[in-house]
Amino acid sequence: MPELPEVEIVTRSLIPILKNKILTNFWTSDKNLRSQLSDYECFILTNKKVKRIFRQAKYLILELDNSWILIHFGMTGKITVSKVEQKVFIANNKHVHCSFQAEDNFLYFQDIRRFGGLYFVERSDEKNLFDSQLPFNFGIEPLSEKFNENYIYLISRKVNMPIKAWLMKGIIAGIGNIYASEALFRAGINPNAKTKSLGIIRMSRLVNSIKFVLTEAIRSGGSTINNYSNIDGEAGNYAKKHMVYGRKDKFCLICNYMLDTKYIAQRSSFYCKKCQKF
DNA sequence: ATGAGAACCTGTTCGC
DNA sequence: TGCGAACAGGTTCTCA
Ligand SMILES: [Zn+2]
């Protein structure tokens, strides 16, 4: 399930493939995604040049002339770069929902569970993508300098939710269940702890832990749980380094105490009662 | 304003 | 061996 590190890896590897390329031959499936490009949008997009490729939150964003394509991977979204013609690829591969040509390559977006989506955004007047009234809650980038203990402390003073539920609300971009769990373990904070009960010292530890696990995950090629792979089809190695996520009925790698498993905000949570304090 | 819960989706795993 | 239930979770939506 792609979170920030996995989307970042895919984005970086797509830069040399897409930069300054003209897009043509848009194709979309008729299955419902969270969002899909309309025929009109495909028409508008045709023959536009890709000027910039970047990631914001969990979105891969292609910047074109006066417009953007945003791609969200949901849980099982995947991009394949291929020389195989569209008719052949689509006939031979399941769950293909969008494709286009970028000069010497074809791109294919596949998504088994269809939690992903494709969005087309046009520039309106002088507004850019990030100050307009778009239906995207991007949240603060956790690897930016603005994301620090003062910021997160200030905005969380009235939050009664468990800290893990709050981390996954999208206020902090790109954090999902895996990295919320891992960062809380590393920070020594119990995921059930009331958010506003955390003081500036512990918030500081949390901020550093979030930055650490995300950076490490990017360096390790991301986390492959079921089917994440980079655009070359290779699995990530970070799942081997998980301290708590997915380790049901296993023992804490630090203190050897049995890990706890519990649903918090509708999501499975793994943590060590001894190492992670309220 | 805050937060709790449902809904979307399908491949895999588990229990009987 | 087979069948159905449970499970996985990012995001948006509804409702208290
Ligand atoms: Zn422990």
Tab-separated table of C-alpha atoms (C1' of nucleotides) and ligand atoms in Angstrom:
chain	number	residue	atom	x	y	z
A	1	MET	CA	0.000	0.000	0.000
A	2	PRO	CA	1.776	3.095	-1.199
A	3	GLU	CA	2.340	5.754	1.415
A	4	LEU	CA	4.673	8.721	1.075
A	5	PRO	CA	7.941	6.786	0.557
A	6	GLU	CA	6.505	4.486	-2.078
A	7	VAL	CA	4.952	7.333	-4.068
A	8	GLU	CA	8.199	9.291	-3.750
A	9	ILE	CA	10.192	6.387	-5.214
A	10	VAL	CA	7.830	5.955	-8.145
A	11	THR	CA	7.841	9.698	-8.760
A	12	ARG	CA	11.620	9.955	-8.831
A	13	SER	CA	11.961	7.096	-11.269
A	14	LEU	CA	9.366	8.581	-13.599
A	15	ILE	CA	11.206	11.883	-13.985
A	16	PRO	CA	13.656	10.721	-16.686
A	17	ILE	CA	10.877	8.845	-18.454
A	18	LEU	CA	8.351	11.660	-18.605
A	19	LYS	CA	10.247	14.941	-18.454
A	20	ASN	CA	9.555	17.093	-21.522
A	21	LYS	CA	7.656	14.312	-23.234
A	22	ILE	CA	4.477	14.907	-25.248
A	23	LEU	CA	1.490	12.886	-24.067
A	24	THR	CA	-0.809	11.195	-26.561
A	25	ASN	CA	-3.196	8.272	-26.950
A	26	PHE	CA	-5.065	8.538	-23.667
A	27	TRP	CA	-7.192	5.539	-22.841
A	28	THR	CA	-9.412	4.890	-19.828
A	29	SER	CA	-11.348	1.874	-18.625
A	30	ASP	CA	-15.049	2.099	-17.877
A	31	LYS	CA	-14.667	0.863	-14.292
A	32	ASN	CA	-15.284	3.226	-11.421
A	33	LEU	CA	-12.188	4.530	-9.721
A	34	ARG	CA	-12.321	7.114	-6.953
A	35	SER	CA	-11.852	9.480	-9.865
A	36	GLN	CA	-11.221	8.894	-13.534
A	37	LEU	CA	-10.255	11.148	-16.450
A	38	SER	CA	-13.254	12.051	-18.591
A	39	ASP	CA	-13.197	11.807	-22.365
A	40	TYR	CA	-13.110	15.581	-22.535
A	41	GLU	CA	-10.150	15.745	-20.162
A	42	CYS	CA	-8.275	13.147	-22.215
A	43	PHE	CA	-8.944	15.275	-25.290
A	44	ILE	CA	-7.591	18.406	-23.577
A	45	LEU	CA	-4.532	16.521	-22.309
A	46	THR	CA	-3.543	15.130	-25.671
A	47	ASN	CA	-0.392	16.690	-27.126
A	48	LYS	CA	0.520	18.483	-23.913
A	49	LYS	CA	4.120	18.404	-22.702
A	50	VAL	CA	5.136	17.244	-19.226
A	51	LYS	CA	7.068	20.075	-17.627
A	52	ARG	CA	7.563	18.766	-14.118
A	53	ILE	CA	7.023	15.535	-12.199
A	54	PHE	CA	6.695	15.710	-8.435
A	55	ARG	CA	4.985	14.245	-5.403
A	56	GLN	CA	2.641	16.009	-3.013
A	57	ALA	CA	1.191	13.970	-0.132
A	58	LYS	CA	0.431	10.583	-1.680
A	59	TYR	CA	-0.198	12.035	-5.119
A	60	LEU	CA	2.058	11.700	-8.128
A	61	ILE	CA	1.651	14.952	-10.032
A	62	LEU	CA	2.472	15.649	-13.665
A	63	GLU	CA	2.639	19.337	-14.405
A	64	LEU	CA	1.680	20.270	-17.953
A	65	ASP	CA	0.970	23.602	-19.596
A	66	ASN	CA	-1.586	25.281	-17.356
A	67	SER	CA	-2.778	21.992	-15.977
A	68	TRP	CA	-1.926	18.990	-13.890
A	69	ILE	CA	-2.634	15.297	-13.782
A	70	LEU	CA	-2.828	13.940	-10.238
A	71	ILE	CA	-2.525	10.225	-9.670
A	72	HIS	CA	-3.411	8.592	-6.365
A	73	PHE	CA	-2.420	4.966	-5.874
A	74	GLY	CA	-4.959	4.076	-3.207
A	75	MET	CA	-3.950	0.712	-1.829
A	76	THR	CA	-3.085	-1.281	-4.905
A	77	GLY	CA	-2.364	1.296	-7.574
A	78	LYS	CA	0.647	0.658	-9.755
A	79	ILE	CA	2.297	2.280	-12.739
A	80	THR	CA	4.063	0.251	-15.390
A	81	VAL	CA	6.272	1.745	-18.084
A	82	SER	CA	6.276	-0.435	-21.156
A	83	LYS	CA	7.026	-0.605	-24.854
A	84	VAL	CA	4.065	-2.943	-25.315
A	85	GLU	CA	1.242	-1.449	-27.377
A	86	GLN	CA	-1.938	-0.537	-25.556
A	87	LYS	CA	-4.215	-3.109	-27.163
A	88	VAL	CA	-1.858	-5.928	-26.282
A	89	PHE	CA	-1.038	-4.785	-22.759
A	90	ILE	CA	-4.655	-4.140	-21.829
A	91	ALA	CA	-5.735	-7.510	-23.223
A	92	ASN	CA	-3.045	-9.350	-21.292
A	93	ASN	CA	-3.122	-7.546	-17.951
A	94	LYS	CA	-5.873	-7.245	-15.386
A	95	HIS	CA	-7.148	-4.086	-13.722
A	96	VAL	CA	-5.728	-1.586	-16.191
A	97	HIS	CA	-7.676	1.648	-15.762
A	98	CYS	CA	-5.701	4.275	-17.625
A	99	SER	CA	-2.980	4.454	-20.216
A	100	PHE	CA	-1.223	7.041	-22.311
A	101	GLN	CA	1.797	7.324	-24.532
A	102	ALA	CA	4.784	9.467	-23.622
A	103	GLU	CA	6.680	9.453	-26.933
A	104	ASP	CA	8.880	6.350	-26.684
A	105	ASN	CA	6.977	4.688	-23.809
A	106	PHE	CA	3.485	3.675	-22.794
A	107	LEU	CA	2.348	4.173	-19.219
A	108	TYR	CA	-0.209	1.883	-17.622
A	109	PHE	CA	-2.079	2.529	-14.392
A	110	GLN	CA	-3.391	-0.641	-12.791
A	111	ASP	CA	-5.383	-0.785	-9.575
A	112	ILE	CA	-6.907	-3.986	-8.237
A	113	ARG	CA	-9.061	-2.519	-5.465
A	114	ARG	CA	-9.742	0.747	-7.243
A	115	PHE	CA	-9.148	2.968	-4.243
A	116	GLY	CA	-6.837	4.994	-6.444
A	117	GLY	CA	-7.803	7.778	-8.773
A	118	LEU	CA	-6.828	10.078	-11.611
A	119	TYR	CA	-7.611	13.780	-11.484
A	120	PHE	CA	-7.291	16.513	-14.057
A	121	VAL	CA	-6.878	20.056	-12.807
A	122	GLU	CA	-6.731	23.174	-14.948
A	123	ARG	CA	-5.137	26.408	-13.872
A	124	SER	CA	-7.730	29.064	-13.228
A	125	ASP	CA	-6.419	32.597	-13.582
A	126	GLU	CA	-3.417	33.241	-11.431
A	127	LYS	CA	-4.306	30.573	-8.907
A	128	ASN	CA	-1.955	27.657	-8.678
A	129	LEU	CA	-2.740	24.119	-7.683
A	130	PHE	CA	-2.118	24.550	-3.996
A	131	ASP	CA	-3.996	27.677	-3.043
A	132	SER	CA	-7.172	26.976	-4.956
A	133	GLN	CA	-10.348	25.419	-3.665
A	134	LEU	CA	-9.528	21.952	-4.870
A	135	PRO	CA	-11.013	18.894	-3.246
A	136	PHE	CA	-7.620	17.788	-2.021
A	137	ASN	CA	-6.580	17.813	1.586
A	138	PHE	CA	-2.879	17.746	1.104
A	139	GLY	CA	-1.797	18.458	4.653
A	140	ILE	CA	1.687	19.461	5.712
A	141	GLU	CA	4.669	17.677	4.171
A	142	PRO	CA	6.396	15.772	6.961
A	143	LEU	CA	9.836	16.075	5.397
A	144	SER	CA	9.574	19.858	5.114
A	145	GLU	CA	11.168	22.240	7.604
A	146	LYS	CA	7.799	23.697	8.446
A	147	PHE	CA	6.891	20.351	9.961
A	148	ASN	CA	8.491	20.628	13.377
A	149	GLU	CA	7.570	20.141	17.038
A	150	ASN	CA	6.285	23.687	17.496
A	151	TYR	CA	3.892	23.415	14.584
A	152	ILE	CA	2.461	20.039	15.495
A	153	TYR	CA	2.258	20.946	19.177
A	154	LEU	CA	0.321	24.123	18.438
A	155	ILE	CA	-2.274	22.582	16.162
A	156	SER	CA	-2.981	19.602	18.408
A	157	ARG	CA	-3.873	21.271	21.712
A	158	LYS	CA	-7.604	20.545	21.462
A	159	VAL	CA	-7.417	17.101	19.948
A	160	ASN	CA	-8.876	14.344	22.110
A	161	MET	CA	-8.294	11.564	19.610
A	162	PRO	CA	-5.684	8.871	20.112
A	163	ILE	CA	-2.464	10.113	18.579
A	164	LYS	CA	-2.447	7.392	15.947
A	165	ALA	CA	-5.951	8.278	14.749
A	166	TRP	CA	-4.875	11.899	14.464
A	167	LEU	CA	-1.695	11.071	12.560
A	168	MET	CA	-3.740	9.229	9.968
A	169	LYS	CA	-6.352	11.936	9.459
A	170	GLY	CA	-4.386	13.534	6.657
A	171	ILE	CA	-3.218	16.559	8.630
A	172	ILE	CA	0.254	15.248	8.032
A	173	ALA	CA	0.634	14.304	4.388
A	174	GLY	CA	1.549	10.854	3.264
A	175	ILE	CA	1.361	9.071	6.620
A	176	GLY	CA	-0.683	5.889	6.563
A	177	ASN	CA	-1.071	2.951	8.863
A	178	ILE	CA	2.406	1.527	8.369
A	179	TYR	CA	4.428	4.644	9.011
A	180	ALA	CA	2.148	5.920	11.771
A	181	SER	CA	2.717	2.631	13.601
A	182	GLU	CA	6.449	2.589	13.032
A	183	ALA	CA	6.987	6.244	13.935
A	184	LEU	CA	5.035	5.896	17.194
A	185	PHE	CA	7.077	2.877	18.190
A	186	ARG	CA	10.298	4.679	17.478
A	187	ALA	CA	9.088	7.695	19.468
A	188	GLY	CA	8.094	5.501	22.408
A	189	ILE	CA	4.518	6.811	22.335
A	190	ASN	CA	1.513	4.540	22.876
A	191	PRO	CA	-0.811	4.900	19.860
A	192	ASN	CA	-3.786	5.197	22.243
A	193	ALA	CA	-2.328	8.239	23.992
A	194	LYS	CA	-4.553	11.294	23.861
A	195	THR	CA	-3.052	13.681	21.320
A	196	LYS	CA	-3.335	16.808	23.446
A	197	SER	CA	-1.671	15.063	26.354
A	198	LEU	CA	1.634	14.971	24.484
A	199	GLY	CA	3.967	17.754	25.475
A	200	ILE	CA	6.497	19.542	23.350
A	201	ILE	CA	9.294	17.074	24.207
A	202	ARG	CA	7.337	14.043	23.085
A	203	MET	CA	6.024	15.877	20.020
A	204	SER	CA	9.616	16.611	19.156
A	205	ARG	CA	10.464	12.936	19.445
A	206	LEU	CA	7.467	12.100	17.264
A	207	VAL	CA	8.450	14.591	14.572
A	208	ASN	CA	11.981	13.211	14.461
A	209	SER	CA	10.682	9.646	14.324
A	210	ILE	CA	8.329	10.415	11.455
A	211	LYS	CA	11.106	12.040	9.476
A	212	PHE	CA	13.434	9.154	10.293
A	213	VAL	CA	11.152	6.289	9.279
A	214	LEU	CA	10.063	8.021	6.070
A	215	THR	CA	13.644	8.767	5.064
A	216	GLU	CA	14.790	5.249	5.889
A	217	ALA	CA	11.867	3.765	3.977
A	218	ILE	CA	12.707	5.802	0.883
A	219	ARG	CA	16.327	4.659	1.140
A	220	SER	CA	15.205	1.026	1.395
A	221	GLY	CA	12.901	1.162	-1.592
A	222	GLY	CA	9.665	1.399	0.395
A	223	SER	CA	7.531	-1.228	2.129
A	224	THR	CA	6.087	-4.117	0.164
A	225	ILE	CA	3.246	-5.781	2.072
A	226	ASN	CA	1.143	-7.378	-0.628
A	227	ASN	CA	1.879	-5.992	-3.990
A	228	TYR	CA	3.699	-2.681	-3.977
A	229	SER	CA	6.547	-2.570	-6.458
A	230	ASN	CA	8.496	0.173	-8.145
A	231	ILE	CA	8.106	0.833	-11.858
A	232	ASP	CA	10.620	-1.920	-12.595
A	233	GLY	CA	8.467	-4.417	-10.704
A	234	GLU	CA	10.858	-4.724	-7.773
A	235	ALA	CA	9.591	-5.075	-4.199
A	236	GLY	CA	10.742	-2.685	-1.471
A	237	ASN	CA	12.906	-3.812	1.428
A	238	TYR	CA	11.614	-1.661	4.247
A	239	ALA	CA	8.987	-4.163	5.425
A	240	LYS	CA	11.848	-6.308	6.733
A	241	LYS	CA	12.777	-3.435	9.020
A	242	HIS	CA	9.312	-2.943	10.473
A	243	MET	CA	9.481	-3.024	14.243
A	244	VAL	CA	5.737	-3.389	14.893
A	245	TYR	CA	3.553	-3.135	11.792
A	246	GLY	CA	2.091	-6.505	10.831
A	247	ARG	CA	3.836	-8.303	13.711
A	248	LYS	CA	0.697	-9.785	15.283
A	249	ASP	CA	1.442	-12.268	18.080
A	250	LYS	CA	5.143	-11.492	17.801
A	251	PHE	CA	7.520	-10.145	20.418
A	252	CYS	CA	8.955	-6.663	20.727
A	253	LEU	CA	12.346	-6.493	19.095
A	254	ILE	CA	13.589	-4.229	21.884
A	255	CYS	CA	12.167	-5.669	25.136
A	256	ASN	CA	10.829	-9.044	23.996
A	257	TYR	CA	7.382	-8.348	25.482
A	258	MET	CA	4.372	-9.603	23.481
A	259	LEU	CA	3.134	-6.890	21.109
A	260	ASP	CA	-0.437	-5.635	21.379
A	261	THR	CA	-2.863	-5.604	18.450
A	262	LYS	CA	-5.899	-3.350	18.531
A	263	TYR	CA	-8.171	-1.449	16.173
A	264	ILE	CA	-7.744	2.291	16.460
A	265	ALA	CA	-9.894	4.479	14.212
A	266	GLN	CA	-10.928	1.440	12.150
A	267	ARG	CA	-7.345	0.435	11.418
A	268	SER	CA	-5.252	-2.365	12.832
A	269	SER	CA	-2.554	-1.122	15.165
A	270	PHE	CA	0.530	-2.821	16.505
A	271	TYR	CA	2.535	-1.599	19.477
A	272	CYS	CA	4.538	-2.530	22.545
A	273	LYS	CA	2.837	-1.726	25.842
A	274	LYS	CA	6.184	-1.546	27.604
A	275	CYS	CA	8.192	0.540	25.152
A	276	GLN	CA	5.370	2.894	24.195
A	277	LYS	CA	4.080	5.059	27.031
A	278	PHE	CA	0.883	7.022	27.537
B	1	DA	C1'	-15.647	22.186	15.956
B	2	DT	C1'	-14.807	17.529	16.821
B	3	DG	C1'	-15.019	12.879	16.220
B	4	DA	C1'	-17.076	8.329	15.348
B	5	DG	C1'	-18.373	5.244	11.895
B	6	DA	C1'	-19.793	3.680	7.084
B	7	DA	C1'	-18.681	3.056	2.480
B	8	DC	C1'	-15.930	1.994	-1.511
B	9	DC	C1'	-13.217	-2.501	-3.759
B	10	DT	C1'	-11.103	-7.474	-4.717
B	11	DG	C1'	-7.401	-10.911	-3.813
B	12	DT	C1'	-5.861	-13.657	-0.123
B	13	DT	C1'	-6.296	-16.102	4.070
B	14	DC	C1'	-8.800	-18.383	7.629
B	15	DG	C1'	-12.354	-21.325	9.820
B	16	DC	C1'	-15.744	-24.835	9.628
C	1	DT	C1'	-12.158	-29.783	-1.021
C	2	DG	C1'	-15.297	-26.033	-0.872
C	3	DC	C1'	-17.621	-22.216	0.591
C	4	DG	C1'	-18.270	-18.010	2.917
C	5	DA	C1'	-16.540	-14.744	6.273
C	6	DA	C1'	-12.929	-11.859	7.599
C	7	DC	C1'	-9.313	-8.967	6.416
C	8	DA	C1'	-6.307	-5.399	4.210
C	9	DG	C1'	-6.743	0.504	4.328
C	10	DG	C1'	-6.790	5.959	2.031
C	11	DT	C1'	-10.122	8.998	1.592
C	12	DT	C1'	-14.578	11.132	1.676
C	13	DC	C1'	-19.005	11.337	3.413
C	14	DT	C1'	-22.699	11.460	6.910
C	15	DC	C1'	-24.399	12.211	11.275
C	16	DA	C1'	-24.352	13.049	16.340
D	1	ZN	ZN	9.013	-3.334	23.824
